[in-house]
Amino acid sequence: MSETKSTHALEVRGLVKKFGPRTVLNDISFTLKRGEILVIMGGSGCGKSTLLRHLIGVLKPNEGEIHVLGTDITKLDDDGLAKVRRRFAMMHQFGALLNSLTVGQNVALPLLESGNVSESIADLVVKLKLELVGLTGFEHLKPSEISGGMRKRVGMARALALDPELLFCDEPTSGLDPVMTAVIDQLTLDMVHKLGITAVVVTHDMTSAFRIANKMIMLFEGQIIAQGTPDEIRNNPDPRLQQFIKGEADGPIPLKLSRDDYIKRLLSVD
Amino acid sequence: MLLAYTSLTLRAFASIGRSLSGRSTLRVHATFVQMVNVGVNSLPTVGLACLFMGLVLAMQSAGQLAQLGATERVADLVSFAMLREIGPLITAVVVIGRSGSSITAELGTMKVSEEIEALEVMAIDPVRYLVVPRLLAMIIMMPCLTIIGEALGLFGGWLLGVNSLSLDPLLYITRSLQAVDLKDLYTGLFKSLVFGFLIGSIACTYGMEVRDGAEGVGRNTTQSVVSCLLAMLGMDAILTAIFFFAT
Ligand SMILES: Nc1ncnc2c1ncn2[C@@H]1O[C@H](COP(=O)(O)OP(=O)(O)OP(=O)(O)O)[C@@H](O)[C@H]1O
Ligand SMILES: [Mg+2]
């Protein structure tokens, strides 16, 4: 089988997703080599989280193939999917911590449930991973007792608990202060460079994106409008891309209606 | 919903089967936590409800039986009705209102806040992790609660009989014991076991099937209570027919 030989950690071909009549992802194709960091960028609501949810097997595409660590996950049953899932980890946009457990128990959960880690080792790993995200001493608090940014970092610690081969992060740094953002970015880089894992990071923080990316994808209304190395993206002439990178309000990205359009809509005359 | 119910119940039993055959582990500690939740914490309410029902049964039957000049038969009637019907029924109603609704709301909230999705992505089966402990706790605790409820219900009847109908305390007890046989007790407990299974599985299904945020949690919790009540009463009719009517 190609499982172990494949040099691609991720290979997506012709992914299409419709919610009802609305096409949210349209013909998405890309590959990612092992040991690289892919950054997925795009405006709010363009389908970044939806794309990520396909990569982790939560959503099934209407069309297309998704190869994760050498296996096409669109064709797997629950058991097969669980097998692949044991090799990767996900940091959710809002943490997705179990509210009934403490911070420490949340980080320990994947360890203890994997069935081959004793409680004392899990305890140690929890301390180590929480230290990595700057949350030493918060083990005993409940998720409802910590801030949104802290919850995210706990989510990161939990994702790293089992040393995954492939790490998915949905907006790991939005809502964090600049120092913490740099810490998380450095952590991602360290994981990739020192442990050789592969990472997929969704973000709309451009500083952070260019700091960590080996490869970038720009999504716009469910389509990839540009992909390549950070340099290629920086020099891409597409005005939508340039507007996004520079963070300008005026440009081809239709955020607001023009004055005339606005009056027309308001009075609903064509 | 029926499809979701069947599939979840089958998955739960498959998961229990895998645990029993040693291919995965049962979450024993979590099951005990749930047993405390649905069982021990329901005890005061179940006890009080059954005590009141015992009093009511005795009062209602006293009037009728007095006309026949057989007031001492209150003991027969209370113990008979309590063991066969009222005990399991009142216990189930209390547990549906207290624990069935809270299971649906809890699982529904976890669903809405993406906790269940996160479990799946960590390759942790939510059925094994969340549903099985709740279902087992329901099945185990319902008969336990019922038997305690029945005891308090009988005590309620005795209280009224002795104090208001001036029946002899000891005679009341012997009459009660003579009026019922073992079959009355164990069919009642069997009913409560089946009720426990129904409440647990229905409440979990409505929880796992929540859509559309907080509104969905509220809607499914209401639906869960209604479905549990109807399923429980329907099953009661079927089991009563099997045990006491058809034979
Ligand atoms: N379950 C769903 N049913 C219907 N539409 C959905 C569903 N999930 C997402 N969408 C739609 O898909 C689009 C993309 O949503 P998505 O959450 O992927 O955006 P995003 O790029 O992650 O945005 P943000 O940066 O704000 O997190 C949105 O327009 C949303 O309305
Ligand atoms: Mg998103």
Coordinates of C-alpha atoms and ligand atoms in Angstrom, one line a residue:
Chain A
M1 CA 0.0 0.0 0.0
S2 CA 1.0 3.6 -0.5
E3 CA 0.3 4.3 3.2
T4 CA 3.9 4.5 4.4
K5 CA 5.6 5.5 1.2
S6 CA 3.5 8.5 0.4
T7 CA 5.5 11.7 0.8
H8 CA 2.3 13.8 1.0
A9 CA 0.8 14.2 4.4
L10 CA -2.3 15.6 2.7
E11 CA -3.7 15.4 -0.8
V12 CA -7.0 16.9 -1.7
R13 CA -8.5 16.5 -5.2
G14 CA -11.6 18.2 -6.6
L15 CA -13.3 18.7 -3.3
V16 CA -16.9 20.1 -3.6
K17 CA -19.2 20.8 -0.7
K18 CA -22.8 22.0 -0.9
F19 CA -25.0 22.9 2.0
G20 CA -28.4 22.7 0.3
P21 CA -28.3 24.8 -2.8
R22 CA -25.2 26.8 -1.6
T23 CA -21.8 25.7 -2.8
V24 CA -19.5 26.5 0.2
L25 CA -16.4 24.8 -1.2
N26 CA -15.8 24.6 -4.9
D27 CA -13.2 22.4 -6.6
I28 CA -10.5 22.6 -3.9
S29 CA -7.3 20.7 -4.8
F30 CA -3.9 20.9 -3.1
T31 CA -1.1 18.8 -1.6
L32 CA 1.1 19.2 1.4
K33 CA 4.4 17.5 1.9
R34 CA 5.4 15.9 5.3
G35 CA 7.2 18.3 7.6
E36 CA 5.7 21.4 6.1
I37 CA 3.3 24.0 7.5
L38 CA 0.3 24.9 5.3
V39 CA -1.5 28.2 6.1
I40 CA -5.0 28.6 4.9
M41 CA -6.1 32.2 4.6
G42 CA -9.3 33.9 3.7
G43 CA -12.0 36.2 4.9
S44 CA -14.6 35.4 7.5
G45 CA -17.2 32.9 6.2
C46 CA -15.2 31.9 3.1
G47 CA -15.1 28.3 4.1
K48 CA -11.9 27.8 6.0
S49 CA -13.4 25.9 9.0
T50 CA -15.6 23.9 6.6
L51 CA -12.5 22.9 4.7
L52 CA -10.7 21.9 7.9
R53 CA -13.8 19.8 9.0
H54 CA -13.5 17.9 5.8
L55 CA -9.8 17.2 6.4
I56 CA -10.6 15.7 9.8
G57 CA -13.4 13.6 8.5
V58 CA -16.3 15.4 10.3
L59 CA -17.9 16.4 7.1
K60 CA -18.1 14.3 3.9
P61 CA -17.7 16.1 0.6
N62 CA -20.2 15.9 -2.2
E63 CA -17.4 15.2 -4.6
G64 CA -13.6 14.7 -4.5
E65 CA -11.0 12.8 -2.6
I66 CA -9.2 13.6 0.6
H67 CA -6.0 11.7 1.3
V68 CA -4.8 12.1 4.9
L69 CA -1.5 10.4 5.8
G70 CA -1.9 8.3 2.7
T71 CA -5.5 7.1 3.2
D72 CA -8.6 8.4 1.4
I73 CA -10.7 9.3 4.4
T74 CA -13.9 9.9 2.3
K75 CA -14.2 6.1 1.8
L76 CA -13.6 5.0 5.4
D77 CA -16.1 3.6 7.9
D78 CA -16.0 4.7 11.5
D79 CA -13.4 2.3 12.6
G80 CA -11.1 3.1 9.7
L81 CA -11.5 6.8 10.4
A82 CA -10.7 6.3 14.1
K83 CA -7.5 4.6 13.1
V84 CA -6.4 7.6 11.0
R85 CA -7.6 10.0 13.6
R86 CA -5.3 8.5 16.2
R87 CA -2.4 9.8 14.1
F88 CA -3.5 13.4 13.9
A89 CA -4.9 16.0 16.2
M90 CA -7.1 19.1 15.9
M91 CA -7.1 22.3 17.7
H92 CA -10.7 23.7 17.4
Q93 CA -11.5 27.3 16.7
F94 CA -13.2 27.8 20.1
G95 CA -11.2 25.1 22.0
A96 CA -14.0 22.6 22.1
L97 CA -12.9 21.5 25.6
L98 CA -15.1 19.2 27.6
N99 CA -16.8 21.6 30.1
S100 CA -17.4 18.9 32.7
L101 CA -13.6 18.2 33.0
T102 CA -10.9 20.4 34.4
V103 CA -8.2 21.9 32.2
G104 CA -5.8 19.1 33.3
Q105 CA -8.3 16.3 32.7
N106 CA -9.0 17.7 29.2
V107 CA -5.3 17.5 28.3
A108 CA -5.0 14.1 29.8
L109 CA -8.1 12.8 28.0
P110 CA -6.6 11.7 24.7
L111 CA -3.7 10.1 26.7
L112 CA -5.8 8.1 29.1
E113 CA -8.3 7.1 26.4
S114 CA -5.5 5.9 24.1
G115 CA -5.2 3.1 26.6
N116 CA -1.5 2.7 26.9
V117 CA -0.5 5.5 29.2
S118 CA -0.6 5.2 33.0
E119 CA -2.1 8.0 35.1
S120 CA 1.2 9.2 36.6
I121 CA 2.7 9.5 33.1
A122 CA -0.4 11.3 31.9
D123 CA 0.0 13.7 34.8
L124 CA 3.6 14.5 33.8
V125 CA 2.7 15.0 30.2
V126 CA -0.2 17.3 31.1
K127 CA 2.3 19.5 33.1
L128 CA 4.7 19.5 30.2
K129 CA 2.1 20.4 27.5
L130 CA 0.5 23.1 29.7
E131 CA 3.9 24.6 30.3
L132 CA 4.4 24.8 26.5
V133 CA 1.4 27.0 26.1
G134 CA 2.1 29.1 29.1
L135 CA -0.6 27.7 31.4
T136 CA 1.4 26.2 34.2
G137 CA -0.7 25.9 37.4
F138 CA -4.1 26.1 35.7
E139 CA -4.8 22.3 35.7
H140 CA -7.5 22.5 38.3
L141 CA -9.7 25.2 36.8
K142 CA -12.8 24.4 34.7
P143 CA -13.0 25.7 31.1
S144 CA -15.7 28.0 32.2
E145 CA -13.3 29.7 34.6
I146 CA -10.7 30.7 32.0
S147 CA -10.7 33.1 29.2
G148 CA -11.4 32.4 25.5
G149 CA -7.7 32.8 24.6
M150 CA -6.7 30.4 27.4
R151 CA -9.2 27.9 26.3
K152 CA -7.6 27.9 22.9
R153 CA -4.2 27.3 24.3
V154 CA -5.6 24.4 26.4
G155 CA -7.0 23.1 23.1
M156 CA -3.5 23.4 21.7
A157 CA -2.0 21.5 24.6
R158 CA -4.6 18.8 24.2
A159 CA -3.9 18.5 20.5
L160 CA -0.2 18.1 21.3
A161 CA -0.7 15.6 24.1
L162 CA -0.3 12.5 22.0
D163 CA 2.5 13.8 19.7
P164 CA 0.5 13.7 16.5
E165 CA 2.0 13.3 13.0
L166 CA -0.3 15.9 11.6
L167 CA -1.7 18.9 13.5
F168 CA -4.7 20.9 12.4
C169 CA -5.2 24.3 14.0
D170 CA -8.3 26.5 13.4
E171 CA -7.3 30.1 14.1
P172 CA -4.9 29.3 16.9
T173 CA -3.9 32.9 17.5
S174 CA -7.1 34.9 17.0
G175 CA -8.0 36.5 20.3
L176 CA -4.5 36.2 21.7
D177 CA -2.2 39.1 22.6
P178 CA 0.9 39.7 20.4
V179 CA 3.3 38.0 22.8
M180 CA 1.1 34.9 23.2
T181 CA 0.6 34.8 19.4
A182 CA 4.4 34.8 18.9
V183 CA 4.7 32.0 21.5
I184 CA 2.1 29.8 19.8
D185 CA 3.7 30.5 16.4
Q186 CA 7.1 29.5 17.7
L187 CA 5.6 26.4 19.3
T188 CA 4.1 25.4 15.9
L189 CA 7.5 26.0 14.2
D190 CA 9.3 24.0 16.9
M191 CA 6.9 21.1 16.6
V192 CA 7.5 21.0 12.9
H193 CA 11.2 21.6 12.8
K194 CA 12.2 19.5 15.9
L195 CA 9.6 16.7 15.9
G196 CA 9.1 16.6 12.1
I197 CA 5.3 16.8 12.3
T198 CA 3.2 18.4 9.6
A199 CA 0.8 21.3 10.3
V200 CA -2.2 22.9 8.7
V201 CA -3.1 26.3 10.2
V202 CA -6.1 28.4 9.4
T203 CA -5.6 32.0 10.2
H204 CA -6.3 35.6 9.1
D205 CA -3.5 37.0 11.0
M206 CA -1.0 37.9 8.2
T207 CA 2.0 38.5 10.4
S208 CA 1.6 35.1 11.9
A209 CA 0.8 33.5 8.5
F210 CA 4.1 34.7 6.9
R211 CA 6.0 33.9 10.1
I212 CA 5.2 30.1 9.9
A213 CA 4.1 29.1 6.4
N214 CA 6.0 26.9 4.0
K215 CA 3.0 26.9 1.8
M216 CA -0.1 29.2 1.6
I217 CA -3.6 28.9 0.2
M218 CA -5.9 31.8 -0.2
L219 CA -9.6 30.9 -0.2
F220 CA -12.2 33.3 -1.6
E221 CA -15.9 32.5 -1.6
G222 CA -15.1 28.8 -1.4
Q223 CA -12.5 28.7 -4.1
I224 CA -8.7 28.7 -4.0
I225 CA -7.6 31.8 -5.8
A226 CA -3.9 31.5 -5.1
Q227 CA -1.5 28.9 -3.7
G228 CA 2.2 28.8 -3.3
T229 CA 5.2 29.6 -1.1
P230 CA 5.0 32.8 1.0
D231 CA 7.1 34.7 -1.5
E232 CA 4.9 33.6 -4.4
I233 CA 1.9 34.7 -2.5
R234 CA 3.5 38.1 -1.5
N235 CA 4.3 38.8 -5.2
N236 CA 1.0 37.5 -6.5
P237 CA -0.6 40.3 -8.5
D238 CA -4.3 39.2 -7.8
P239 CA -5.8 42.4 -6.3
R240 CA -8.1 40.4 -4.0
L241 CA -5.0 38.8 -2.5
Q242 CA -3.1 42.0 -2.2
Q243 CA -6.1 43.7 -0.5
F244 CA -6.3 40.8 2.0
I245 CA -2.5 40.8 2.8
K246 CA -2.4 44.5 3.2
G247 CA -5.7 44.6 5.1
E248 CA -7.2 47.5 3.2
A249 CA -10.9 48.4 3.4
D250 CA -11.2 49.5 -0.3
G251 CA -10.6 47.0 -3.0
P252 CA -12.2 44.2 -5.0
I253 CA -13.4 42.2 -2.0
P254 CA -17.0 43.2 -1.8
L255 CA -17.5 43.9 1.9
K256 CA -19.7 46.9 1.6
L257 CA -22.1 47.9 -1.2
S258 CA -21.3 51.1 -3.1
R259 CA -23.4 54.1 -2.3
D260 CA -25.7 53.7 -5.3
D261 CA -26.1 50.0 -4.8
Y262 CA -27.0 50.7 -1.2
I263 CA -29.7 53.1 -2.1
K264 CA -31.0 50.7 -4.8
R265 CA -31.2 47.8 -2.3
L266 CA -32.7 49.9 0.4
L267 CA -35.5 51.1 -1.9
S268 CA -35.5 47.7 -3.7
V269 CA -35.6 49.1 -7.2
D270 CA -33.6 47.5 -10.0
Chain B
M1 CA -35.8 10.0 15.0
L2 CA -36.7 6.3 15.2
L3 CA -33.8 5.5 12.9
A4 CA -31.4 7.5 15.0
Y5 CA -32.9 5.8 18.1
T6 CA -32.4 2.3 16.7
S7 CA -28.9 3.0 15.5
L8 CA -27.8 4.6 18.7
T9 CA -29.2 1.8 20.8
L10 CA -27.5 -0.8 18.6
R11 CA -24.2 1.0 18.8
A12 CA -24.5 1.2 22.6
F13 CA -25.1 -2.5 22.9
A14 CA -22.3 -3.2 20.4
S15 CA -20.1 -1.1 22.6
I16 CA -21.1 -2.9 25.8
G17 CA -20.5 -6.2 24.0
R18 CA -17.0 -5.1 22.9
S19 CA -16.2 -4.1 26.5
L20 CA -17.5 -7.4 27.9
S21 CA -15.4 -9.4 25.4
G22 CA -12.4 -7.4 26.4
R23 CA -11.8 -5.5 23.1
S24 CA -12.4 -2.2 24.8
T25 CA -12.8 -0.9 28.3
L26 CA -16.0 0.0 30.1
R27 CA -15.9 3.4 31.8
V28 CA -16.7 2.0 35.2
H29 CA -15.9 5.1 37.2
A30 CA -18.1 7.3 34.8
T31 CA -20.9 4.8 35.2
F32 CA -20.8 5.2 39.0
V33 CA -20.8 8.9 38.7
Q34 CA -23.9 8.7 36.5
M35 CA -25.5 6.2 39.0
V36 CA -25.1 8.8 41.6
N37 CA -26.6 11.5 39.3
V38 CA -29.6 9.6 38.1
G39 CA -30.1 7.3 41.1
V40 CA -28.9 8.6 44.5
N41 CA -29.8 12.2 43.8
S42 CA -33.3 11.2 42.7
L43 CA -33.9 9.3 45.9
P44 CA -35.5 12.1 48.0
T45 CA -37.9 13.0 45.2
V46 CA -38.8 9.4 44.4
G47 CA -39.2 8.6 48.1
L48 CA -41.5 11.6 48.8
A49 CA -43.6 11.0 45.6
C50 CA -44.2 7.4 46.5
L51 CA -44.9 8.2 50.1
F52 CA -47.6 10.6 49.0
M53 CA -49.0 8.1 46.5
G54 CA -49.2 5.5 49.4
L55 CA -51.2 8.0 51.5
V56 CA -53.5 8.8 48.5
L57 CA -54.1 5.2 47.6
A58 CA -55.1 4.4 51.2
M59 CA -57.4 7.4 51.5
Q60 CA -59.1 6.7 48.2
S61 CA -59.6 3.0 48.8
A62 CA -60.7 3.6 52.5
G63 CA -63.9 5.3 51.4
Q64 CA -64.9 2.6 48.9
L65 CA -63.9 -0.3 51.2
A66 CA -65.7 1.2 54.2
Q67 CA -69.0 1.0 52.2
L68 CA -68.3 -2.7 51.9
G69 CA -67.4 -2.9 55.5
A70 CA -64.0 -4.1 54.8
T71 CA -61.7 -1.2 55.8
E72 CA -59.0 -3.6 56.8
R73 CA -58.6 -4.5 53.1
V74 CA -56.9 -1.2 52.6
A75 CA -53.6 -3.0 53.3
D76 CA -54.2 -5.5 50.5
L77 CA -55.1 -2.8 48.0
V78 CA -52.2 -0.5 48.8
S79 CA -49.5 -3.2 48.7
F80 CA -51.0 -4.8 45.6
A81 CA -51.2 -1.6 43.6
M82 CA -47.9 -0.3 44.9
L83 CA -45.8 -3.3 43.9
R84 CA -47.5 -4.0 40.6
E85 CA -48.1 -0.6 39.2
I86 CA -47.8 2.6 41.2
G87 CA -44.2 2.1 42.5
P88 CA -42.6 1.5 39.1
L89 CA -44.8 4.1 37.4
I90 CA -44.2 7.0 39.9
T91 CA -40.5 6.3 40.0
A92 CA -40.3 6.4 36.2
V93 CA -42.2 9.6 36.0
V94 CA -39.9 11.3 38.6
V95 CA -36.8 9.9 36.9
I96 CA -38.0 11.1 33.4
G97 CA -38.6 14.6 34.8
R98 CA -35.4 14.8 36.7
S99 CA -32.8 12.7 35.0
G100 CA -34.1 12.0 31.5
S101 CA -34.4 15.7 30.8
S102 CA -31.0 16.5 32.3
I103 CA -29.3 13.8 30.2
T104 CA -30.8 15.2 27.0
A105 CA -29.9 18.7 27.9
E106 CA -26.4 17.8 28.9
L107 CA -25.6 15.8 25.8
G108 CA -27.4 18.4 23.6
T109 CA -25.2 21.2 25.1
M110 CA -22.1 19.1 24.4
K111 CA -23.2 18.6 20.9
V112 CA -23.9 22.3 20.3
S113 CA -20.5 23.3 21.8
E114 CA -18.7 20.9 19.5
E115 CA -17.5 18.8 22.4
I116 CA -18.9 15.6 20.9
E117 CA -17.3 16.4 17.6
A118 CA -14.0 17.0 19.4
L119 CA -14.3 13.5 21.0
E120 CA -14.8 11.9 17.6
V121 CA -11.8 13.7 16.2
M122 CA -9.7 12.4 19.1
A123 CA -10.9 8.9 18.1
I124 CA -12.9 8.6 21.3
D125 CA -16.2 7.0 20.5
P126 CA -18.9 9.3 22.1
V127 CA -21.2 6.3 22.4
R128 CA -18.7 4.4 24.6
Y129 CA -17.6 7.6 26.4
L130 CA -21.0 9.3 27.0
V131 CA -24.0 7.1 26.1
V132 CA -23.0 3.8 27.6
P133 CA -22.4 5.0 31.2
R134 CA -25.7 6.9 31.2
L135 CA -27.7 4.0 29.8
L136 CA -26.2 1.5 32.2
A137 CA -26.7 3.8 35.1
M138 CA -30.4 4.1 34.2
I139 CA -30.9 0.4 33.8
I140 CA -29.2 -0.4 37.1
M141 CA -30.6 2.4 39.2
M142 CA -34.3 2.2 38.1
P143 CA -35.0 -1.1 39.9
C144 CA -33.1 0.1 43.0
L145 CA -35.0 3.4 43.1
T146 CA -38.3 1.6 42.5
I147 CA -37.8 -0.8 45.4
I148 CA -37.1 2.0 47.8
G149 CA -40.0 4.0 46.4
E150 CA -42.3 1.0 46.9
A151 CA -41.1 0.6 50.5
L152 CA -42.0 4.2 51.2
G153 CA -45.3 3.9 49.4
L154 CA -46.2 1.0 51.6
F155 CA -45.1 2.9 54.6
G156 CA -47.4 5.8 53.5
G157 CA -50.4 3.4 53.3
W158 CA -49.5 2.0 56.7
L159 CA -49.3 5.4 58.3
L160 CA -52.7 6.3 57.1
G161 CA -54.2 3.0 58.0
V162 CA -52.9 3.0 61.5
N163 CA -53.5 6.6 62.3
S164 CA -56.7 7.5 60.5
L165 CA -58.5 4.2 60.0
S166 CA -57.3 2.8 63.4
L167 CA -56.2 -0.5 61.9
D168 CA -53.9 -2.7 64.0
P169 CA -50.3 -1.9 63.0
L170 CA -49.1 -5.5 63.0
L171 CA -52.3 -6.9 61.4
Y172 CA -51.9 -4.3 58.6
I173 CA -48.4 -5.6 57.9
T174 CA -49.4 -9.3 57.9
R175 CA -52.4 -8.5 55.7
S176 CA -50.1 -6.7 53.2
L177 CA -47.7 -9.6 53.1
Q178 CA -50.5 -12.1 52.5
A179 CA -52.1 -10.0 49.8
V180 CA -49.1 -10.1 47.4
D181 CA -46.9 -12.8 46.2
L182 CA -43.4 -12.7 44.8
K183 CA -44.6 -12.4 41.2
D184 CA -46.1 -9.0 42.0
L185 CA -42.7 -7.8 43.3
Y186 CA -40.5 -9.1 40.5
T187 CA -42.8 -8.1 37.6
G188 CA -42.9 -4.6 39.0
L189 CA -39.1 -4.6 39.2
F190 CA -38.8 -6.0 35.7
K191 CA -41.0 -3.2 34.4
S192 CA -38.8 -0.7 36.1
L193 CA -35.7 -2.2 34.5
V194 CA -37.3 -1.9 31.0
F195 CA -38.4 1.7 31.9
G196 CA -34.8 2.4 32.8
F197 CA -33.6 1.2 29.4
L198 CA -36.3 3.2 27.6
I199 CA -35.6 6.4 29.5
G200 CA -31.8 6.1 29.1
S201 CA -31.8 5.3 25.4
I202 CA -34.5 7.8 24.4
A203 CA -32.9 10.6 26.5
C204 CA -29.5 10.0 25.0
T205 CA -30.9 9.9 21.4
Y206 CA -32.6 13.2 21.8
G207 CA -29.4 14.7 23.2
M208 CA -27.1 13.4 20.5
E209 CA -29.5 14.5 17.8
V210 CA -29.7 18.2 18.9
R211 CA -29.3 20.7 16.0
D212 CA -29.5 24.5 15.8
G213 CA -27.9 25.7 19.0
A214 CA -29.5 26.5 22.3
E215 CA -33.0 26.5 20.8
G216 CA -32.5 22.9 19.7
V217 CA -31.4 21.9 23.2
G218 CA -34.7 23.3 24.6
R219 CA -36.8 21.7 21.9
N220 CA -35.2 18.3 22.2
T221 CA -35.4 18.3 25.9
T222 CA -39.1 18.8 25.8
Q223 CA -39.5 16.2 23.1
S224 CA -37.4 13.8 25.1
V225 CA -39.6 14.1 28.2
V226 CA -42.8 13.6 26.1
S227 CA -41.4 10.6 24.2
C228 CA -40.1 9.0 27.4
L229 CA -43.5 9.4 29.1
L230 CA -45.4 7.9 26.2
A231 CA -43.0 5.1 25.6
M232 CA -43.0 4.3 29.2
L233 CA -46.8 4.2 29.5
G234 CA -47.1 2.2 26.3
M235 CA -44.6 -0.3 27.5
D236 CA -46.4 -0.5 30.8
A237 CA -49.6 -1.5 29.0
I238 CA -47.8 -4.1 27.0
L239 CA -46.0 -5.6 30.0
T240 CA -49.1 -5.6 32.1
A241 CA -51.0 -7.4 29.4
I242 CA -48.2 -10.0 29.1
F243 CA -47.9 -10.6 32.8
F244 CA -51.4 -10.4 34.1
F245 CA -53.9 -10.2 31.4
A246 CA -53.0 -12.6 28.6
T247 CA -52.0 -15.4 30.9
Ligands
LIG1 N1 -23.5 23.1 8.8 C1 -23.7 24.1 8.0 N2 -24.9 24.3 7.3 C2 -25.0 25.3 6.4 N3 -24.1 26.2 6.1 C3 -22.9 26.1 6.7 C4 -22.6 25.1 7.7 N4 -21.4 25.2 8.1 C5 -20.9 26.3 7.5 N5 -21.8 26.8 6.6 C6 -21.6 28.0 5.7 O1 -20.3 27.8 5.1 C7 -19.7 29.1 5.0 C8 -18.2 28.9 5.5 O2 -18.2 28.8 6.9 P1 -16.9 28.6 7.7 O3 -17.3 28.3 9.1 O4 -16.1 27.5 7.1 O5 -16.2 30.0 7.6 P2 -14.8 30.4 8.1 O6 -14.0 30.7 6.8 O7 -14.2 29.4 9.0 O8 -15.1 31.8 8.8 P3 -14.4 32.3 10.2 O9 -13.1 32.9 9.8 O10 -15.4 33.4 10.6 O11 -14.3 31.2 11.1 C9 -20.5 30.1 5.8 O12 -21.1 30.9 4.8 C10 -21.5 29.3 6.5 O13 -22.7 29.9 6.5
MG2 MG -13.7 29.4 11.1

